[in-house]
Coordinates of C-alpha atoms in Angstrom, one line a residue:
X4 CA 0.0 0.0 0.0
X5 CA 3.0 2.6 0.8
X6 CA 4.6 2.0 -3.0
X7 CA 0.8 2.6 -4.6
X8 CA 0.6 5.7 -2.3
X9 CA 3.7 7.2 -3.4
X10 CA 2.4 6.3 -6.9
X11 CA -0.5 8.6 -6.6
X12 CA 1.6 11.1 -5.1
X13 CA 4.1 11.0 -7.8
X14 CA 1.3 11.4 -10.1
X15 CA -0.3 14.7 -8.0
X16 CA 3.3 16.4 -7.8
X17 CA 3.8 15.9 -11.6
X18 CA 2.5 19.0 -11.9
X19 CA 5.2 20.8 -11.0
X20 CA 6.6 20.1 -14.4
X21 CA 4.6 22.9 -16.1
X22 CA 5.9 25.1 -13.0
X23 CA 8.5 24.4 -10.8
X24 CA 7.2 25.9 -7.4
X25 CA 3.9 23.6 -8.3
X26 CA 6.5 21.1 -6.7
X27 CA 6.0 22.8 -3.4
X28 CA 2.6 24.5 -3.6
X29 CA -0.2 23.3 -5.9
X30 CA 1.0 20.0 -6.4
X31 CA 1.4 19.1 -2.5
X32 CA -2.4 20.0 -1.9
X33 CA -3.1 18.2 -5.2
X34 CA -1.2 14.8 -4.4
X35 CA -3.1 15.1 -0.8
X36 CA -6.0 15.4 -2.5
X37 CA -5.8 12.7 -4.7
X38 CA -4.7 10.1 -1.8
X39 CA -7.3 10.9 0.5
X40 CA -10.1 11.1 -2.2
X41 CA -9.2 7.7 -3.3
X42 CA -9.0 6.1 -0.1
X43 CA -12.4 7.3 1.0
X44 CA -14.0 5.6 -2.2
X45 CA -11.6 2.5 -2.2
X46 CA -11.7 1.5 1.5
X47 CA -15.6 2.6 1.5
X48 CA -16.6 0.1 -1.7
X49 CA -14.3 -2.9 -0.6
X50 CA -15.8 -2.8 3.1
X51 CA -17.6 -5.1 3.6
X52 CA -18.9 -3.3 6.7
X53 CA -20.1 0.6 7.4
X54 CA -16.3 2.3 8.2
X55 CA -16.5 4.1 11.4
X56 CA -17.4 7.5 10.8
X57 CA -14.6 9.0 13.0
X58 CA -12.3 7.2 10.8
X59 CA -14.2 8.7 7.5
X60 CA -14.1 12.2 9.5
X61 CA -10.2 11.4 9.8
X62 CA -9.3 11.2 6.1
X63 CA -12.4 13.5 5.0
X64 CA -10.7 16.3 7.0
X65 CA -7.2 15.7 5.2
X66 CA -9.1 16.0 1.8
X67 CA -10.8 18.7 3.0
X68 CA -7.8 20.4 3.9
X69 CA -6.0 20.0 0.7
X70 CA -8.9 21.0 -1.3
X71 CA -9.2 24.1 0.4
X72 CA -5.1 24.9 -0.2
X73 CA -5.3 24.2 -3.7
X74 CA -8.2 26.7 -4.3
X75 CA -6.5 29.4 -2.0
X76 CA -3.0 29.3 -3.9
X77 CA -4.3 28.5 -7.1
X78 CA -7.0 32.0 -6.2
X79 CA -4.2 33.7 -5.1
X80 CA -1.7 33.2 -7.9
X81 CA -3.9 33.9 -11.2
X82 CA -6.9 36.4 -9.5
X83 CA -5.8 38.4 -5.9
X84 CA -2.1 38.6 -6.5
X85 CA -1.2 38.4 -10.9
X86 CA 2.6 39.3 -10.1
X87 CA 3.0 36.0 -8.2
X88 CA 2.0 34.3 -11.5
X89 CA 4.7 36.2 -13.2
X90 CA 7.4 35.3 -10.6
X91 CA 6.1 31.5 -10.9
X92 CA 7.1 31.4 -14.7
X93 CA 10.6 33.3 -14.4
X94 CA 11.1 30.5 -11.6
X95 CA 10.0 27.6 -14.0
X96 CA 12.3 29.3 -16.7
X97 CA 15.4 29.1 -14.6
X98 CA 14.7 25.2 -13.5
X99 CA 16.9 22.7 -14.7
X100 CA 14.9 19.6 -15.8
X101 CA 17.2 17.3 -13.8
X102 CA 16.1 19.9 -10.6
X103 CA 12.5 19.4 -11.3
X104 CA 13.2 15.2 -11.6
X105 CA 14.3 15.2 -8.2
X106 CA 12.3 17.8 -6.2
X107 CA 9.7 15.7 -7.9
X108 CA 11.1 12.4 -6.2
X109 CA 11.7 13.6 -3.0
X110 CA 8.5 15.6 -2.6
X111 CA 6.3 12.9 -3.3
X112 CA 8.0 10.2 -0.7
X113 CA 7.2 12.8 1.5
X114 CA 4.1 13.6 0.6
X115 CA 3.1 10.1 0.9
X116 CA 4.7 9.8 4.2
X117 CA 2.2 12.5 5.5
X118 CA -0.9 11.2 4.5
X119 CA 0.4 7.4 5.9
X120 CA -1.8 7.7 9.1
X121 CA -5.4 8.2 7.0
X122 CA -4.4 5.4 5.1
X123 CA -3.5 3.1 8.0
X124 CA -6.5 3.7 9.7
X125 CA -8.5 3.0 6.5
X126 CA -7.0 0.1 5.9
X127 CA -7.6 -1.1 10.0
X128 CA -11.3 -0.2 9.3
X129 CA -11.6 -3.2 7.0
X130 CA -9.1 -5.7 8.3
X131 CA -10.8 -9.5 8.3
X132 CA -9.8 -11.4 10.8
X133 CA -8.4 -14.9 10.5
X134 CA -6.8 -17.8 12.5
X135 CA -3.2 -15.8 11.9
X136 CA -4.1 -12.5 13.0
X137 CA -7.0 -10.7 15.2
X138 CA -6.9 -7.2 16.1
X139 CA -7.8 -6.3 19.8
X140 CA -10.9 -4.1 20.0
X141 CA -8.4 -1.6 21.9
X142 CA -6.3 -1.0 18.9
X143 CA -8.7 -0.7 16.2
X144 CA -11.4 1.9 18.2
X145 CA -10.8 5.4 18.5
X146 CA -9.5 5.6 21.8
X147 CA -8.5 9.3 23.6
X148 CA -5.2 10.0 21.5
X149 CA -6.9 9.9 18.1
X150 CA -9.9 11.4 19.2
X151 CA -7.6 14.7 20.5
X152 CA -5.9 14.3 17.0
X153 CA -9.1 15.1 14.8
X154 CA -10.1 18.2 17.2
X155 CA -6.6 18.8 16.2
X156 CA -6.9 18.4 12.7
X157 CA -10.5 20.2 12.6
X158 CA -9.2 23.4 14.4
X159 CA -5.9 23.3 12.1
X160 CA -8.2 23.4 9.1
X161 CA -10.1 26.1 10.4
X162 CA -7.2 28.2 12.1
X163 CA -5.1 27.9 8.7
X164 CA -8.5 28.6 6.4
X165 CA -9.2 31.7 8.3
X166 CA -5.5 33.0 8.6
X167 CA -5.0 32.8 5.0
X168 CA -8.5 34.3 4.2
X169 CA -8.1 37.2 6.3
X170 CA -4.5 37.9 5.2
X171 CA -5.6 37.9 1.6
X172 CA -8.3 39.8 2.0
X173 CA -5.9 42.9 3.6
X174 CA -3.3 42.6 1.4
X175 CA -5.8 43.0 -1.9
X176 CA -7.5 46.0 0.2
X177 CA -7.2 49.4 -1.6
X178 CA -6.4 48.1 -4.9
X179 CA -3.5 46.1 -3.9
X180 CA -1.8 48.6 -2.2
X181 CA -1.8 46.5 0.9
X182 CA 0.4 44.4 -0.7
X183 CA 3.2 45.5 0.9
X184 CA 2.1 46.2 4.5
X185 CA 2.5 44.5 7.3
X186 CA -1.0 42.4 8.3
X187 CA -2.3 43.1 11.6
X188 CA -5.8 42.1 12.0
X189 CA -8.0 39.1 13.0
X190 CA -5.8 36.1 13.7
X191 CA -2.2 38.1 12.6
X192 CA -2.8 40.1 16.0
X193 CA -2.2 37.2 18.3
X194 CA 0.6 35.2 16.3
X195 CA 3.2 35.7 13.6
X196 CA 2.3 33.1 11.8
X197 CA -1.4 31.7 12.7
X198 CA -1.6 30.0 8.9
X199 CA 1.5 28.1 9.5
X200 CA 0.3 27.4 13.0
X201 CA -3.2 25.7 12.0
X202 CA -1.0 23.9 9.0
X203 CA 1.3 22.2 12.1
X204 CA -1.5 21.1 14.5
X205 CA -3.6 20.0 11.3
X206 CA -0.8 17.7 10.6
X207 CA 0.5 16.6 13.8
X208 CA -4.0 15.6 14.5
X209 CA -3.7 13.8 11.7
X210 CA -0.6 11.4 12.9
X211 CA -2.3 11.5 16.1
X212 CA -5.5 10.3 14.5
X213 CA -3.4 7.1 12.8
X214 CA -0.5 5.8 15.3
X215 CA -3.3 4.0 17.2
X216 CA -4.6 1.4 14.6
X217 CA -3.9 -1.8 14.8
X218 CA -2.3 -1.7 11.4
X219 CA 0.9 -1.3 13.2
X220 CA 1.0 -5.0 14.2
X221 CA 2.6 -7.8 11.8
X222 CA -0.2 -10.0 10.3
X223 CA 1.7 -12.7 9.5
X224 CA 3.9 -12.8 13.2
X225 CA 0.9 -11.4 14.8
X226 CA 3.4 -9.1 17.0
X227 CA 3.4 -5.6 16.3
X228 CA 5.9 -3.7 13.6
X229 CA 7.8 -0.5 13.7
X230 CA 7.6 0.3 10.1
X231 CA 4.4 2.1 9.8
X232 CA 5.2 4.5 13.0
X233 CA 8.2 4.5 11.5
X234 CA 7.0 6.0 8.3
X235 CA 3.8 8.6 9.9
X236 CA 6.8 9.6 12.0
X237 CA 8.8 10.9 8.9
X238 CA 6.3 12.0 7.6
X239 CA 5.1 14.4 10.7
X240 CA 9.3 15.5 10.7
X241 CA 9.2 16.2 7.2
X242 CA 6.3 18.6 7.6
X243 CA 7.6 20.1 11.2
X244 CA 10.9 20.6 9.5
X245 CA 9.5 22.4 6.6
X246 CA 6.9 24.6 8.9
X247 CA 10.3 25.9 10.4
X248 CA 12.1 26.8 7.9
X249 CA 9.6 29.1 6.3
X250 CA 8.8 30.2 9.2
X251 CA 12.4 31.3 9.9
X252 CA 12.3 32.5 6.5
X253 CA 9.6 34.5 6.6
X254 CA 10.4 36.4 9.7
X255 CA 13.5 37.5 8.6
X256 CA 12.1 38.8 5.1
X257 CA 9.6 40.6 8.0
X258 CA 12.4 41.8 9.5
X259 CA 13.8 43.2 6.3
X260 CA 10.8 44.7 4.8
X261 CA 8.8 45.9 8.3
X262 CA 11.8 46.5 10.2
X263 CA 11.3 50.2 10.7
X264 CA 7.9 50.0 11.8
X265 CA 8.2 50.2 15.4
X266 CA 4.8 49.0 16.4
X267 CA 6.0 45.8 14.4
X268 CA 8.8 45.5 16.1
X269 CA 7.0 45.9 19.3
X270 CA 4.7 43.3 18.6
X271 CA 7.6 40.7 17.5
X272 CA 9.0 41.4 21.3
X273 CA 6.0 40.5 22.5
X274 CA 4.0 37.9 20.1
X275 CA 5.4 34.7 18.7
X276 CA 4.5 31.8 16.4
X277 CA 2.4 29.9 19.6
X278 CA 0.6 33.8 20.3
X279 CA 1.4 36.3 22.5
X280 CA 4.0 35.9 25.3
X281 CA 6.5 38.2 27.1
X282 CA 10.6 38.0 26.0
X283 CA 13.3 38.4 29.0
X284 CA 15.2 41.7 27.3
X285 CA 18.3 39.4 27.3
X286 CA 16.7 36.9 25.1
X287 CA 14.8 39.6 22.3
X288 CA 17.7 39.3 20.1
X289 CA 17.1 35.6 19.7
X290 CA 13.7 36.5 18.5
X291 CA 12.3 37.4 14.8

């Protein structure tokens, strides 16, 4: 099941072919989307039971999730903000094709590693007994963890959905003149980054939601294996990893660009990417 994930993954990335930051944008909601579709009608017509509905909600909310992405950017880049389209195709010009092979590789794996946990929970929802092999009733049921990681997942999507919608809607205020100011209202008050913020508890719900199934023991030794906690787990670094570094990034093109704003700075001393805290004065430098 891993290798026909990755398959589908590799198909939804493709797309960064025609443009190279596709790779990274478009194409990452796109391969979730095509995962998590699939699984819900796959694993729904081969049951030959009703699936638990938490564990529809579970991979429902990751196709929701990435439906919703791929609308915003795809919005974003062609109707509220043209010049990104422009910078897209000079990026795509200067691409090397062997570049766009192996972003395209790597991407994928991880892609696939992300979405692991809806697929393992699918796949426990319709899991047959036999003489070799019979999953507890406490491993496949939706016990406290995974029931914390959808609430997790469900106020990701909704933290990230509203971040992004109220950031895009100030900075196309005024004709676009917004576009360069700093964004300051709803959600942006309390954190530096509340989009990236719902993104991260979105995905670490949805590992949450997963690790519990009894998937994760060997059928044939009947003893449980460390290769599919192994695998959610790279996935959920991958995605932490990546969260942080544009993060990081994006603070210090804040910095650069807001710098001389003093109530930004203010608010940098004082807010953060969890919300609003207070900085000792010897640690302020260490912040964005």
């Amino acid at each position: 099941m891993p290798l026909l994930v990755l398959v589908v993954t590799l198909l939804g990335t493709s797309i960064g072919f025609q443009s190279f930051l596709y790779f990274v944008t478009v194409g990452y909601a796109l391969a979730i989307f095509l995962v998590s579709s699939m699984a819900l009608l796959v694993y729904n017509n081969k049951a030959s039971h009703t699936i638990p509905t938490l564990t529809n909600i579970h991979t429902s909310l990751a196709l929701l999730w990435s439906l919703r992405l791929m609308i915003f950017l795809l919005h974003r880049e062609y109707v509220n903000w043209p010049q990104l389209h422009k910078r897209t195709i000079q990026v795509n010009e200067r691409s090397r094709m062997e570049s766009k092979f192996s972003v395209w590789i790597i991407c994928s794996f991880f892609y696939a590693t992300m979405v692991m946990p809806c697929i393992y929970r699918m796949q426990d929802a319709i899991i047959v007994a036999d003489e070799n092999y019979i999953p507890s009733s406490s491993s496949s049921s939706w016990g406290i963890v995974g029931k914390i990681g959808l609430i997790l997942q469900g106020t990701g999507l909704l933290l990230e959905s509203v971040a992004d919608a109220q950031k895009s809607s100030f900075k196309s205020r005024n004709r676009g003149e917004n576009r360069s100011k700093w964004c300051h209202v709803g959600l942006w008050k309390y954190s530096t980054h509340p989009n990236f913020l719902g993104e991260g508890m979105f995905w670490v719900g949805t590992y949450l939601g997963g690790i519990g199934c009894c998937c994760c023991r060997s059928k044939s030794k009947n003893r449980r294996s460390i290769m599919p906690w192994m695998i959610c787990t790279v996935g959920l670094l991958f995605i932490t990893f990546v969260i942080r570094g544009a993060v990081e990034s994006l603070s210090v093109k804040q910095l650069r660009n807001y710098g001389q704003d003093g109530e930004f700075l203010e608010f940098k001393k004082t807010h953060g990417f969890f919300g609003p805290f207070r900085i000792p004065k010897h640690l302020a430098v260490l912040s964005f």
